[in-house]
Coordinates of C-alpha atoms in Angstrom, one line a residue:
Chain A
X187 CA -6.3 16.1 24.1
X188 CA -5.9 14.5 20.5
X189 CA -2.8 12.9 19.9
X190 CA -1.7 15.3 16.8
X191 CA -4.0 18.6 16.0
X192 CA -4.3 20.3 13.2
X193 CA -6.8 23.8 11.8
X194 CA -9.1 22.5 10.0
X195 CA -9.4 25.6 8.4
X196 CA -10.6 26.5 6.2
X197 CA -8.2 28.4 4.1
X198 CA -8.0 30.1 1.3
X199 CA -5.4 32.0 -0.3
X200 CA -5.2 33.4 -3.7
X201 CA -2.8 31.8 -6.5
X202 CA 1.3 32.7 -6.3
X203 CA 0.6 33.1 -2.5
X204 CA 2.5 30.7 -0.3
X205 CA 0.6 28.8 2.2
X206 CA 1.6 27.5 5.6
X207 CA 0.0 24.6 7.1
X208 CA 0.8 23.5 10.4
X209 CA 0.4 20.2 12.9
X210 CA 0.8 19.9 16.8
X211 CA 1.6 16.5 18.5
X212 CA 1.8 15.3 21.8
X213 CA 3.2 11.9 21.9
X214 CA 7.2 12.0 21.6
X215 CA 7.3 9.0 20.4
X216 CA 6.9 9.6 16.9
X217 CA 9.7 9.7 14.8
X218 CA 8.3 10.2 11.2
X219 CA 6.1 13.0 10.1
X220 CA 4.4 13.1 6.7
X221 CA 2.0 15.3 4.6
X222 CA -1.0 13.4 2.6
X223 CA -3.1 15.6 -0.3
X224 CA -6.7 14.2 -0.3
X225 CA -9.1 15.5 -2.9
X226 CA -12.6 15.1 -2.7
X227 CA -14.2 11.5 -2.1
X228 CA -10.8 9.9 -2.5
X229 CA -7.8 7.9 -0.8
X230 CA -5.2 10.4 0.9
X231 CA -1.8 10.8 -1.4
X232 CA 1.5 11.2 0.2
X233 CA 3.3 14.1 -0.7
X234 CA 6.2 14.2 1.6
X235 CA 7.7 12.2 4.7
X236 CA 10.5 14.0 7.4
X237 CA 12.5 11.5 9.9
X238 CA 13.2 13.2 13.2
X239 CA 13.8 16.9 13.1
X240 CA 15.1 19.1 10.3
X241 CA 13.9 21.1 6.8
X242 CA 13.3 18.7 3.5
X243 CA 12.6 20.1 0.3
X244 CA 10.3 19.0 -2.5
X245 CA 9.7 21.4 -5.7
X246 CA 7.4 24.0 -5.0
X247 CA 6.5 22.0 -1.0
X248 CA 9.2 22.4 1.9
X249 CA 8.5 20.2 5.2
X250 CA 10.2 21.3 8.6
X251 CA 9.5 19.4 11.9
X252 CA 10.9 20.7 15.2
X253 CA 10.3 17.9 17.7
X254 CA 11.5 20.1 20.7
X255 CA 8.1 22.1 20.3
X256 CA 6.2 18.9 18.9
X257 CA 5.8 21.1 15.9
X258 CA 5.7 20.8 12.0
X259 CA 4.7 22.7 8.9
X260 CA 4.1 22.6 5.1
X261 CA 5.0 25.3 3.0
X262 CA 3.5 25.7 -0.3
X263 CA 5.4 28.4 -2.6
X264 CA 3.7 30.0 -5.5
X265 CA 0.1 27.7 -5.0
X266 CA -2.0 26.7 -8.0
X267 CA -5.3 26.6 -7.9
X268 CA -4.6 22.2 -7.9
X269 CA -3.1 22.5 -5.3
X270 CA -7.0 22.8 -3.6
X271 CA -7.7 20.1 -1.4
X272 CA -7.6 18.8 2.2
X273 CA -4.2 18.6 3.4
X274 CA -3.2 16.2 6.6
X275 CA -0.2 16.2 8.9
X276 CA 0.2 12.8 10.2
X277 CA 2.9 11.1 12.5
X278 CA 4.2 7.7 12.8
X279 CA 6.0 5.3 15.6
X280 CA 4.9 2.2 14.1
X281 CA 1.5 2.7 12.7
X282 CA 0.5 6.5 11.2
X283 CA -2.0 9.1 13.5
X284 CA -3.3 11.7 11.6
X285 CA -4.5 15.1 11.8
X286 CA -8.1 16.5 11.1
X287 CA -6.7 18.0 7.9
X288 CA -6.9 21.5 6.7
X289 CA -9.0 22.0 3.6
X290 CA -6.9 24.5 0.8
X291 CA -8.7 26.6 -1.7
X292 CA -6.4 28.5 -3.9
X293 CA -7.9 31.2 -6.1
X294 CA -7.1 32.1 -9.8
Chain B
X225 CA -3.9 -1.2 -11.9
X226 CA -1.4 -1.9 -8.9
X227 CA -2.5 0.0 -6.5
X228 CA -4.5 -1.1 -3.4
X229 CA -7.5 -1.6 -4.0
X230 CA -11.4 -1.9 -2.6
X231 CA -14.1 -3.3 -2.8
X232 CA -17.1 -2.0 -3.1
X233 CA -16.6 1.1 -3.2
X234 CA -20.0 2.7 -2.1
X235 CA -22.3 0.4 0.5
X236 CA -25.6 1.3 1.5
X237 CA -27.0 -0.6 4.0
X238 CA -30.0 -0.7 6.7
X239 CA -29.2 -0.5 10.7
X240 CA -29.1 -4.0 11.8
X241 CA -27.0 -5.8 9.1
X242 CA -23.8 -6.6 8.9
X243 CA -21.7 -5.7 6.0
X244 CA -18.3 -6.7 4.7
X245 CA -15.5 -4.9 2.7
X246 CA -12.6 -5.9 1.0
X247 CA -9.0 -4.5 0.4
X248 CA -6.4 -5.8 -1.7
X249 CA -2.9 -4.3 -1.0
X250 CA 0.1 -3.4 -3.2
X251 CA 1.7 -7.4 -4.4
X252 CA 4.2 -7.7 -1.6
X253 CA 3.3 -5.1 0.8
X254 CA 3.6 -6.6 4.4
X255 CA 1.4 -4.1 5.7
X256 CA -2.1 -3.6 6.0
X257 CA -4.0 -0.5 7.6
X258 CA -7.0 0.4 7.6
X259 CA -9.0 3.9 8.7
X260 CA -12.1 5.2 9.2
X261 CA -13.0 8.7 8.0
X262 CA -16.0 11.1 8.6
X263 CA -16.7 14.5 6.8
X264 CA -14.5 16.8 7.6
X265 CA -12.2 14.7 10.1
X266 CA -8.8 13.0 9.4
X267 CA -8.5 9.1 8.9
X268 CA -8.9 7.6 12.5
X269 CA -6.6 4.8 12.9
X270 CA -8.7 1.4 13.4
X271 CA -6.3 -1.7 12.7
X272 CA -2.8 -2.9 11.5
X273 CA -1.4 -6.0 10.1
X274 CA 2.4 -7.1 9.6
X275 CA 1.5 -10.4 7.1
X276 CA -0.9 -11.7 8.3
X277 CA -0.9 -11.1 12.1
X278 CA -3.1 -8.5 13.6
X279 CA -0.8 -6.1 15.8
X280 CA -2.9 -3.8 17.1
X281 CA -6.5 -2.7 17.3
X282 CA -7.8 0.8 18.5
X283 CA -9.5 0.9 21.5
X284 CA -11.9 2.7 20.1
X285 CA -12.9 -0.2 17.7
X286 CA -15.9 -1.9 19.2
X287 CA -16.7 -5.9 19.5
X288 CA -18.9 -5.0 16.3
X289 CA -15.9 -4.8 14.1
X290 CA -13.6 -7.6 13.1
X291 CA -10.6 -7.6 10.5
X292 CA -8.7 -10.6 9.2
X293 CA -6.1 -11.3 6.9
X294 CA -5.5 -14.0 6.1
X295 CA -2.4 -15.7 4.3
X296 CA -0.9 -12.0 4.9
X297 CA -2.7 -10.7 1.6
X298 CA -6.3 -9.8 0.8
X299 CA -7.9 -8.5 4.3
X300 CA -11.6 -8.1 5.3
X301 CA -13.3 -5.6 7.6
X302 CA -16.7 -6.9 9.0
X303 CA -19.0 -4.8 11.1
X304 CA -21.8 -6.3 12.6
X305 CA -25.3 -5.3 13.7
X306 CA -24.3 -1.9 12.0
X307 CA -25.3 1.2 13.4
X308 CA -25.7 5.0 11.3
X309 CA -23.0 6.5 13.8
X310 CA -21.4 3.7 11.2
X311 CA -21.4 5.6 8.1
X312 CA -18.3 6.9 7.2
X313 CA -15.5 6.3 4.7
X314 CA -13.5 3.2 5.4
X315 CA -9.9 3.6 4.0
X316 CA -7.4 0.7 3.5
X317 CA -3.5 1.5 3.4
X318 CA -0.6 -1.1 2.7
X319 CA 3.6 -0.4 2.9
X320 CA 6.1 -2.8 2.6
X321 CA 9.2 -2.6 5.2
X322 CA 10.0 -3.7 8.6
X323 CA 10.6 -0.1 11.0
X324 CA 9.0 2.3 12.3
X325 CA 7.8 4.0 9.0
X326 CA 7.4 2.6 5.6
X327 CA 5.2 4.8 2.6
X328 CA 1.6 3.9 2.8
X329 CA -0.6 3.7 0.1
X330 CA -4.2 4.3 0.5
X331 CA -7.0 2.7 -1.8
X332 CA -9.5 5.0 -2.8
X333 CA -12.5 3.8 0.5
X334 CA -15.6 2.4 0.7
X335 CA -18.0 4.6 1.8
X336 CA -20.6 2.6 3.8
X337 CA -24.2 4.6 4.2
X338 CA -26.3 2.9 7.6
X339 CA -29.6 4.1 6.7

């Protein structure tokens, strides 16, 4: 079993729709979560970090984590068609594990 | 440009040889990461520096593979006698701070073709 799982998808959604993207873990050790954007052929961009349980709130992009269910999520309201691109969960106790990522397409 | 940065950023190479790449972090960042990733998988964690000691090193990382940094800034990751399961996109991340978490910034890879 992989440490933290993701769908890699893929999904597509058309634009205004909002998109759910979600991440399992297994190790209870982790204490922060984050969400990277990577677009094709380059370096993952951090779009949002959560400590320890609880809802945070960025524009359009809303985080939860629920460690009792090793669970967490990415909401995207009202998606743009640049909001397209892979997008990876990934968890941290000390150095960051990541997802497989879950590549986005939305659609004008 | 202040971000971290790599070099080169596209390697080609035949099975057999050994390649190096380089990653200059963020001035000040005590941190230094650095990931492999294949098509269609997420970054898979190979090594982590805090200055310039090596703190841990996946177990999947084989002798092949050797990473220094030295003097805690620039850092180097040599494979040797490289094979194709090789190729991938090599990633280098640096964050300054001293817990558990601290905001990485990735570079933008070198991808490294065994051919």
């Amino acid at each position: 079993q992989k440490e933290v799982e993701q769908d890699p998808g893929p999904l597509s959604v058309p634009e205004g729709a909002i998109v759910s993207l979600n991440c399992t873990y297994s190790n209870s050790a982790f204490q922060y979560f984050m969400w990277y954007r990577q677009y094709s052929r380059k370096g993952p961009e951090l779009l949002m970090y959560t400590y320890s349980s609880g809802n945070k709130e960025d524009g359009r992009f809303t985080a939860q984590v629920d460690k009792s269910s090793k669970y967490i999520s990415l909401f995207i309201r009202d998606s743009q068609p640049s909001d397209s691109a892979t997008y990876l969960c990934a968890m941290s106790d000390g150095d960051m594990r990541f997802g497989a990522g879950t590549r986005l397409t939305v659609k004008p | 440009d202040t971000g971290v940065s790599q070099d080169p950023r596209h390697k080609i190479t035949k099975r057999g040889q050994n390649v190096t790449f380089r990653c200059d972090p963020i001035s000040e960042h005590n941190r230094l990461y650095w990931y492999r990733q294949t098509l269609g998988q997420g970054p898979e964690f190979l090594t982590y520096f805090q200055n310039e000691a090596q703190l841990e090193k996946s177990r999947l990382l084989s002798d092949r593979f050797s990473a220094e940094r030295p003097k805690g800034s620039f850092s180097t990751l040599e494979i040797q006698r490289t094979e194709q399961g090789d190729s991938a996109m090599y990633l280098c991340a640096s964050s300054f701070g001293q817990g558990a978490y601290t905001e990485a910034f990735f570079g933008q890879g070198t991808r490294l073709t065994v051919v």
